[in-house]
XYZ file of C-alpha atoms in Angstrom:
521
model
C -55.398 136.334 111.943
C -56.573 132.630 111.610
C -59.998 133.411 111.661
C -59.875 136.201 109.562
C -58.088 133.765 107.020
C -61.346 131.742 107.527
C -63.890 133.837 107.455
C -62.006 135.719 103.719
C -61.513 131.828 102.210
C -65.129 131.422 103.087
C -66.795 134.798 101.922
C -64.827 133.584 98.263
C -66.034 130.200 98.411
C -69.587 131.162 98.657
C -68.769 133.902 96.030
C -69.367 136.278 98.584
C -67.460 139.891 99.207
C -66.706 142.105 101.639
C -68.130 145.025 98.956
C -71.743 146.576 100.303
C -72.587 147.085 96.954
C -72.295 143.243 96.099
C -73.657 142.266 99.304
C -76.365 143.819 98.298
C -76.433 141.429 95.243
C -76.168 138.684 96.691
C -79.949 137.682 95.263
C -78.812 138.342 91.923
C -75.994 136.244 92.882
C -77.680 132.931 94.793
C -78.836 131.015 91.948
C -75.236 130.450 90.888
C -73.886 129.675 93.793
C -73.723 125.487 93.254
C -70.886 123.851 92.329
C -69.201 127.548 92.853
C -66.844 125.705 95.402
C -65.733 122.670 93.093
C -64.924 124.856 90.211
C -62.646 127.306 92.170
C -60.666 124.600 94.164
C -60.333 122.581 90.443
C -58.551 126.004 88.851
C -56.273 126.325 91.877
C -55.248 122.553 91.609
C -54.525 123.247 88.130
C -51.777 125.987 89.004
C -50.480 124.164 91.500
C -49.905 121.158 89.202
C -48.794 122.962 86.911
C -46.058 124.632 89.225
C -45.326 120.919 90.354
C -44.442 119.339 87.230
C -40.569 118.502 86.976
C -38.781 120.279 84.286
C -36.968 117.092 83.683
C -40.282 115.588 81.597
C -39.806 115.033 78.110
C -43.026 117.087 77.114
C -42.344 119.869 80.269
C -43.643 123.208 78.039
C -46.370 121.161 77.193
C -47.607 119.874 79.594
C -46.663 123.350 82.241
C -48.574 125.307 79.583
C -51.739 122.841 79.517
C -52.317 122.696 83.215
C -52.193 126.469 83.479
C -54.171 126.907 80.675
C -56.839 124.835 82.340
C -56.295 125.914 85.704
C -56.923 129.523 84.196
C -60.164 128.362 81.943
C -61.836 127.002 85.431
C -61.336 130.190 86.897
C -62.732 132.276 84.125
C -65.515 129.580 84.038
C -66.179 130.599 88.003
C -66.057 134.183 87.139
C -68.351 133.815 85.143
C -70.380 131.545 87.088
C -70.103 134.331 89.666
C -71.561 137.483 88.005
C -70.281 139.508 91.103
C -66.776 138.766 90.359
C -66.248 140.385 86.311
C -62.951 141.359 86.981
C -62.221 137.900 87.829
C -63.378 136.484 84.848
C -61.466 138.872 82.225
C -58.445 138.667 83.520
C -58.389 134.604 83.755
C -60.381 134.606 80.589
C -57.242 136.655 78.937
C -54.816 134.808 80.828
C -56.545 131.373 79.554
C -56.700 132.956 75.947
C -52.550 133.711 76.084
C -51.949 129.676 77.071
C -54.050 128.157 74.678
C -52.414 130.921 72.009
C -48.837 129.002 73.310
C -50.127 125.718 73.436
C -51.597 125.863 69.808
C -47.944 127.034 69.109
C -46.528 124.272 69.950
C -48.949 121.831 68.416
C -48.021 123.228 65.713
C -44.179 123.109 66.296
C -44.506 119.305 67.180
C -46.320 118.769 63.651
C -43.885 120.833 61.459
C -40.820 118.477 63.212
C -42.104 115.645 61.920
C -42.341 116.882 58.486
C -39.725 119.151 58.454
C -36.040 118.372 58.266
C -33.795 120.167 60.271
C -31.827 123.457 59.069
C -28.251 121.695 60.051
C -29.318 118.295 58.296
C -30.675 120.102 55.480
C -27.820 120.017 53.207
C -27.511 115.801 54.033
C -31.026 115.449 53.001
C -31.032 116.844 49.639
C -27.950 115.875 48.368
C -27.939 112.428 49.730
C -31.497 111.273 50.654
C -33.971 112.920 48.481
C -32.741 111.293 45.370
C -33.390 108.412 46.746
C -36.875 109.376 47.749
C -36.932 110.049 51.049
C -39.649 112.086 52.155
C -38.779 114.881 54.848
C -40.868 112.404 56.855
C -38.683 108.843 56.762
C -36.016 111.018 56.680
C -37.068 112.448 60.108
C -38.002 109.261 61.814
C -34.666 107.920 60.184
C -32.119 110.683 62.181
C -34.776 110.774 65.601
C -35.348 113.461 67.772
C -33.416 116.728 68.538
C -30.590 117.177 66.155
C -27.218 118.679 67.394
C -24.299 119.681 65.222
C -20.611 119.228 66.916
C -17.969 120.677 64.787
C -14.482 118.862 65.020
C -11.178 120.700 64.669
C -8.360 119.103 62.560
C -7.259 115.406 64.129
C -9.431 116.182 66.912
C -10.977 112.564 67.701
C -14.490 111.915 67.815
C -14.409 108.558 69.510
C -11.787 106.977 71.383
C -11.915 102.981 71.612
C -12.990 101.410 75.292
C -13.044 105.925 76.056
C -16.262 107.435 74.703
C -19.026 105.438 75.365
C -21.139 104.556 72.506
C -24.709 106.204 73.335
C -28.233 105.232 71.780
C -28.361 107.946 69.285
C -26.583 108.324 65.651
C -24.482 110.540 64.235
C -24.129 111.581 60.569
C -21.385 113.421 59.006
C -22.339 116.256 57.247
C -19.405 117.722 56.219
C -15.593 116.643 56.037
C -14.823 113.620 56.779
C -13.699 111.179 59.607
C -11.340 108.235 59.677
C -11.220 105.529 61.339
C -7.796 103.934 63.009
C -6.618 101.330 64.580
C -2.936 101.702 65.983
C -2.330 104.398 63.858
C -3.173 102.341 60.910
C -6.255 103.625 58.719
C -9.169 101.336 58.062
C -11.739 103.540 56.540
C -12.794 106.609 55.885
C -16.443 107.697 56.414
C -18.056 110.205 53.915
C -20.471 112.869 54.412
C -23.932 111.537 54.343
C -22.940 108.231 55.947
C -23.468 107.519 59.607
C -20.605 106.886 62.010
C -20.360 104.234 63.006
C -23.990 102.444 62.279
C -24.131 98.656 61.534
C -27.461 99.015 60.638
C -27.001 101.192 58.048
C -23.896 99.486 56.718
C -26.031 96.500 56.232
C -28.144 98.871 54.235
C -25.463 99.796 51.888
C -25.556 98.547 48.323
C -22.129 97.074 47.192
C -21.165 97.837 43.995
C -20.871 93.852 42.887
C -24.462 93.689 43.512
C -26.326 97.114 42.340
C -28.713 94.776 40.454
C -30.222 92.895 43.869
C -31.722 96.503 44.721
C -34.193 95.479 41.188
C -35.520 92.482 43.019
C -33.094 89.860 42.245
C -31.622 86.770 43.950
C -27.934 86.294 43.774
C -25.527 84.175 44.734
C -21.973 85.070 45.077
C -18.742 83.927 45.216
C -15.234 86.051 45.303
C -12.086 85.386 43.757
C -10.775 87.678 46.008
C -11.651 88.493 49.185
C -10.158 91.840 50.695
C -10.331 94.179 53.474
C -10.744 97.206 50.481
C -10.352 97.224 46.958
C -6.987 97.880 45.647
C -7.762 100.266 42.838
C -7.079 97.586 39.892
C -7.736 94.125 41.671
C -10.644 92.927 42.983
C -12.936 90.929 41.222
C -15.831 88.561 41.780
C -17.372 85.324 40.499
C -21.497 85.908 40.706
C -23.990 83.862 39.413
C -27.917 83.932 39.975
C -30.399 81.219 40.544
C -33.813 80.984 39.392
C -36.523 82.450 41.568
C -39.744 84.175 40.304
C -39.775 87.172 38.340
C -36.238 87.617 39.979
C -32.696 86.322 37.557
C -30.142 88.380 37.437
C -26.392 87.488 38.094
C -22.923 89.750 40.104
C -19.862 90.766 39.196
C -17.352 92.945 40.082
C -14.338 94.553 38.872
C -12.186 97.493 39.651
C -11.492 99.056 36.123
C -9.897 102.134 35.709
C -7.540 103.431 38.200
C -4.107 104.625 37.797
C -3.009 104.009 41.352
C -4.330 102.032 44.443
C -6.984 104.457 46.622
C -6.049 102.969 49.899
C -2.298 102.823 50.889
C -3.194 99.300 52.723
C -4.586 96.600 52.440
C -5.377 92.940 53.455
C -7.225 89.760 52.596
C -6.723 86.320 50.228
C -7.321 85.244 46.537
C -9.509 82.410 46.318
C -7.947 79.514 44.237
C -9.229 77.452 42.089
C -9.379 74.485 44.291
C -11.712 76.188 46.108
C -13.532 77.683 43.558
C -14.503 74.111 42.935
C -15.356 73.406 46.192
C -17.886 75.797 46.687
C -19.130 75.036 43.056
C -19.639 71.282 44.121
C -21.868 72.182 47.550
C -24.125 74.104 45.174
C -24.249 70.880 42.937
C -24.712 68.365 45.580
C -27.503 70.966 47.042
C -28.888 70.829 43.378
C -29.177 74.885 43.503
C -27.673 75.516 40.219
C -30.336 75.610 37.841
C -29.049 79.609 37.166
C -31.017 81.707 34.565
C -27.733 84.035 34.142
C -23.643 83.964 35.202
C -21.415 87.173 35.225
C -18.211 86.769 35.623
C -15.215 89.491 35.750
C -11.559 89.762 36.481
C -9.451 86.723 36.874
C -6.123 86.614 37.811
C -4.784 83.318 36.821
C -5.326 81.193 34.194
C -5.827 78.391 36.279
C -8.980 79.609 38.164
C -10.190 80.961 34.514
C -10.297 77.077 33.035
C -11.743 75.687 35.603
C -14.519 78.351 35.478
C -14.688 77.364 32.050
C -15.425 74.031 33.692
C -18.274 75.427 35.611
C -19.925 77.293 32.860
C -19.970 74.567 30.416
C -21.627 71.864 33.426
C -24.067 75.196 34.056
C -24.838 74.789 30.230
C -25.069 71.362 30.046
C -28.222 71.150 33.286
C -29.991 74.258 31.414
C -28.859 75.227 27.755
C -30.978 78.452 28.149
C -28.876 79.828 30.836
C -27.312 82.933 29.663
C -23.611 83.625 30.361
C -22.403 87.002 30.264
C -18.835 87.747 30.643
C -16.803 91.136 30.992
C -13.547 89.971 29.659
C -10.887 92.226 32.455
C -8.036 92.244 30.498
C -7.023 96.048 30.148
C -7.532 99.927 29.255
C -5.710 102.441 27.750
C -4.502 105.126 29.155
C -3.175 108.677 27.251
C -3.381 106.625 24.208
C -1.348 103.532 25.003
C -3.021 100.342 26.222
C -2.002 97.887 28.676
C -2.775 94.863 30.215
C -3.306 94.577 34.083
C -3.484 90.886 33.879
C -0.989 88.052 33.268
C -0.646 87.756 29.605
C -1.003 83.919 29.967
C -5.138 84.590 30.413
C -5.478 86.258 26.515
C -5.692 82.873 24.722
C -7.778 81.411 27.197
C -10.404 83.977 27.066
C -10.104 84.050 23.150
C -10.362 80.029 22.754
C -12.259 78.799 25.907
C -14.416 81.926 27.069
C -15.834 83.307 24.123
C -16.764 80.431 22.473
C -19.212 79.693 25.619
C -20.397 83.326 26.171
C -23.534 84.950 24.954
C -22.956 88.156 26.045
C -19.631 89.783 26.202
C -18.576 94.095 27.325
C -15.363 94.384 26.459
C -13.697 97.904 26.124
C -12.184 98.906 23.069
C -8.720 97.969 24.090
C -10.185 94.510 24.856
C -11.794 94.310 22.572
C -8.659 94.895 20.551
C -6.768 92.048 21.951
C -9.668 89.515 21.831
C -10.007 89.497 17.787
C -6.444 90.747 16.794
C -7.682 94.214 14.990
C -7.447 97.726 15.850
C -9.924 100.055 14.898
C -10.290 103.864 14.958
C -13.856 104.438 12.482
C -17.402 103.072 13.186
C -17.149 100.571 10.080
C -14.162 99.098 11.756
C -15.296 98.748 15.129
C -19.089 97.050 13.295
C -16.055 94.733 11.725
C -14.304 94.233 15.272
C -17.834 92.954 16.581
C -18.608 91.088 13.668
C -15.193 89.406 14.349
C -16.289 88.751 18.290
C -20.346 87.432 17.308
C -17.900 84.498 15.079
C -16.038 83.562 18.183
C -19.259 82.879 19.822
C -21.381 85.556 21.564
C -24.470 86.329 20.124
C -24.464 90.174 22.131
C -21.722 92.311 22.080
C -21.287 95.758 23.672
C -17.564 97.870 23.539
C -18.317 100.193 26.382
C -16.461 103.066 25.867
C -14.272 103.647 22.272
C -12.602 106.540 20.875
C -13.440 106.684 17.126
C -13.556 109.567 14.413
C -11.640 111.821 17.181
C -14.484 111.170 19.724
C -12.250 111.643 22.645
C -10.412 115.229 21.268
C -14.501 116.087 21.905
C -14.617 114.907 24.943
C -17.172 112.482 24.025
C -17.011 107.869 24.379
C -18.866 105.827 22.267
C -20.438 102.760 23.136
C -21.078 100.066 20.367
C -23.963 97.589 20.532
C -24.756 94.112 18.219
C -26.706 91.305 18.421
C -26.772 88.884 15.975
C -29.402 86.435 18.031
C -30.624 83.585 16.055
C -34.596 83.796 14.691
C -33.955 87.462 15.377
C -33.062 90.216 13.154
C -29.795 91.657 13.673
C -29.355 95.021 15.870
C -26.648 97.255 16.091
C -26.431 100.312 17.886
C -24.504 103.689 18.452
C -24.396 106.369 21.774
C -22.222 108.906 22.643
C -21.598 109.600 26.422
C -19.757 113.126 27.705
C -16.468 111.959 29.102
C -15.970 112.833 32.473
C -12.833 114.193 33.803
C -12.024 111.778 36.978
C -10.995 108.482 37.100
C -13.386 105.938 38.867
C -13.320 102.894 40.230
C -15.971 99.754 39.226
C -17.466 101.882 36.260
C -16.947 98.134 34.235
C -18.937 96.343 36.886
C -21.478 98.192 37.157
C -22.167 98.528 33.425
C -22.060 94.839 32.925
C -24.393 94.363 36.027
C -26.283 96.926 34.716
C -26.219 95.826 30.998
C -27.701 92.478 32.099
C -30.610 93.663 34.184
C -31.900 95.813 31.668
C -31.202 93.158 28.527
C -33.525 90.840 31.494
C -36.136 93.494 31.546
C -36.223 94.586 27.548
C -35.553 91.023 25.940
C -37.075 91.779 22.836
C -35.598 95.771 23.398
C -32.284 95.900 22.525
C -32.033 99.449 21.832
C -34.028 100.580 25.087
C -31.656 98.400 27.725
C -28.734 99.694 26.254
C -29.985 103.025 26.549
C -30.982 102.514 30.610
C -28.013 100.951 31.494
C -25.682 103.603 29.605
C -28.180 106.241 31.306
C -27.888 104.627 34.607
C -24.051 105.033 34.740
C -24.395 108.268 33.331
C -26.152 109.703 36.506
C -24.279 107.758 39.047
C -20.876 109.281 37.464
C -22.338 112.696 37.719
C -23.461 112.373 41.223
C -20.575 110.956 42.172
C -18.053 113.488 40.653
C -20.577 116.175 42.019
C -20.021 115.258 45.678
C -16.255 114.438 44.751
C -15.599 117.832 43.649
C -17.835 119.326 46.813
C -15.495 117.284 49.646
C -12.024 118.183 47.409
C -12.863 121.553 47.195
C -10.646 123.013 44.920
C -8.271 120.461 44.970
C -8.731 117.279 42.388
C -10.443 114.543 43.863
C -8.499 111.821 44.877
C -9.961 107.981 44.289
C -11.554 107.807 47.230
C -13.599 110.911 46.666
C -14.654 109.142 43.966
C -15.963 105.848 45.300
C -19.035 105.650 42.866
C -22.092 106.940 45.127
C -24.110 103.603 44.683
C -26.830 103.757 47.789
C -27.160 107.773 46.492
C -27.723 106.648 43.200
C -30.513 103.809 44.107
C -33.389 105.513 42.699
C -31.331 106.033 39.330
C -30.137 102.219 39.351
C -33.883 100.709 39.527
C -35.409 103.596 36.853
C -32.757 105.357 35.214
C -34.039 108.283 33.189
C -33.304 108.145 29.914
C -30.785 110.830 29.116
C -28.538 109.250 26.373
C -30.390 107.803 23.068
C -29.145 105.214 20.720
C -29.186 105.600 17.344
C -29.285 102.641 14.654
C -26.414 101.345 12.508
């Protein structure tokens, strides 16, 4: 048996066979027969790698289909090398022919991965990522490999602390939502569309004090309260901005508009005036306060608002052309009555000591109210409410959101606009906005923020930064009540549901289209 083994193995090494007929041949055969050997025994190694791979490799299918396909090629190469052997070479040719048919296939399944976002993360990606103009490719390389979707029942955990191991990979929620506890005490909630638990992208997120640094400007920052959340109708910030190139721009922050707190807890301190000057004097002594701008929001106690007073009028005195803008947080109305959410204590102050050292000012139209002593209900009384306010001291005023001539019965704000700028000629300015049924949090901020940006961008265009910062809020709003009303279902959303959508919104916050036009008074 051994040497017949031996004698077959060498009768197909020297492309001989057993076959009279080819025998026969073997002339027509001979000048073929070099390298015969070499190009049989490189097919078989081929297969036989290709059998040997382990299945735990990354690229297995690959690289399986690859090694067969050129273990297969060889052969059909020595069939054809060996004109005696035909039915060799079309059956390895056709084999060969079916791999490279599968590996093509999969080239062409790698390529379409990276380009292509995956059916399950489809739904994340357009709602969340494409606005803010993320191709299907960053989006790809952003979520890595192989996607897998784990559904969750009802307080089913997905992580227990010092229990599930953490894992290199990330996980974003699609749909629902997850909180996070401590103790049985709540500390957040994450939203579809954010990862769980990712420190790098929470250091990605844009806070909604600071939706102006995504424009390209330096601020600096300092809170008059510092919590663990905010509280629905107290948080506030300090913010100023120092001069770099191209870059001025200034932070605030304020929680306007909410009826009741969105978390049930929370923690943290109010900074006090004492150490509001503190921090102001290390910035002095570091001679880093030559600011271009200063924003400043909701104050709490009267004696933190005169010594920021203080502050502003040193600011002044080292650069008169610094610009201070101020959103005076006093109050809102709500179903037609208004009422203050600060102490009372802070209304002279503001009227006396603020305005007379602001240049721009966004009160609302209860605010607005308070600050000059008159009411108003008609355009010509609101152009005499701001004419009252540019006397007091601002040379720019905006009322952000007023219900005249039965604007809100239409569900319909206005927003009023003047500047009375000296060497300038005076500009004042009307929009209507569709009034959105939801109540948000840090709509105030972000116009002020926004306001000031835009008014940094258009100096000499007062009409067109009014218009982008109005539009800009517009289509954060939207998108925000949008994916509200998607995670409440058909339930009303609840305040958190309606955190505003800020890192969503990006693309809308650096170029707003222009939805909402300004007409001329």
């Amino acid at each position: 048996m051994t040497n017949d083994w031996t004698n077959s193995t060498s009768m197909w090494a020297s492309g001989s066979t057993t076959n009279s007929n080819l025998t026969n041949s073997t002339s027509q055969c001979s000048p073929k027969l070099q390298g015969q050997t070499g190009i049989w025994y490189g097919g078989e190694t081929c297969l036989l790698l290709a059998l040997l791979i382990p299945q735990t490799l990354r690229f297995h299918p690959q690289i399986f289909k690859t090694s067969l396909g050129a273990g297969f090629v060889l052969l059909a190469v020595w069939g054809a090398v060996n004109r005696c052997a035909m039915d060799v070479l079309v059956w390895h040719t056709t084999i060969a022919f079916v791999c490279l048919i599968q590996i093509a296939f999969f080239v062409y399944e790698q390529t379409l991965q990276i380009f292509r976002v995956p059916a399950v993360l489809r739904p994340i990606y357009k709602t969340h990522f494409a606005p803010l103009g993320f191709t299907p490719r960053m989006f790809r390389r952003l979520v890595g490999g192989p996607s897998r979707l784990r559904n969750l029942a009802q307080n089913q955990p997905y992580a227990i602390e010092e229990i599930t191991p953490a894992g290199t990979s990330l996980s974003l929620l699609v749909c629902g939502r997850l909180r996070v506890s401590h103790k049985g005490e709540v500390l957040h909630t994450i939203w579809p569309g954010e990862f769980v638990d990712s420190p790098e992208f929470r250091a990605t997120r844009i806070h909604p004090r600071q939706p102006f640094q995504v424009m390209g400007f330096e601020v600096d920052t300092i809170n008059s309260v510092q919590f663990s959340n905010h509280t629905g109708n107290c948080r506030a910030v300090l913010g100023s901005a120092r001069r770099v190139p191209d870059s001025t721009i200034a932070a605030n922050t304020r929680a306007k508009g909410a009826t009741e707190p969105c978390y049930k807890h929370w923690r943290g301190h109010v900074l006090k005036s004492d150490e509001l000057c503190e921090l102001y004097e290390g910035l002095r002594l570091n001679g880093i306060t030559d600011y271009d701008y200063v924003l400043t929001g909701y104050t709490a106690d009267r004696s933190f608002l005169e010594r920021l007073v203080g502050i502003i009028k040193d600011l002044k005195q080292g650069n008169p052309q610094m610009v201070y803008v101020c959103d005076p947080v006093l109050g809102d109305t709500w179903d037609g009555k208004g009422s203050m959410y600060v102490p009372e204590d802070l209304l002279p102050v503001y009227r006396d000591l603020v305005l007379p050292m602001a240049d721009v000012i966004t009160p609302n139209q209860f605010e607005a109210e308070l600050l000059t002593g008159r009411t108003f209900s008609t355009q010509s009384e609101a152009i005499e409410v701001m004419e009252c306010l540019h006397a007091r001291g601002p040379h720019t005023v905006l009322i952000t959101s007023a219900d005249v001539d039965g604007a809100r019965k239409n569900d319909r704000l206005v927003v009023f606009g003047s500047r009375n700028q000296p060497g300038r000629r005076r500009e004042r300015i009307r929009m209507e906005m569709p009034r959105i049924s939801a109540v948000f949090v840090g709509t105030g901020d972000l116009f002020a923020a926004m306001l000031l940006a835009w008014l940094h961008r258009h100096p000499h265009d007062f009409k067109l930064a009014c218009e982008k910062a109005v539009s800009a809020i517009q289509h954060v709003l939207h998108r925000t009540f949008h994916c509200a009303r998607e995670l409440a279902g058909h339930e009303k959303p609840n305040s958190a549901e309606l955190e505003l959508r800020m890192i969503q919104s990006k693309k809308d916050i650096e170029d707003p289209q222009v939805t909402l036009h300004a007409s001329s008074l």
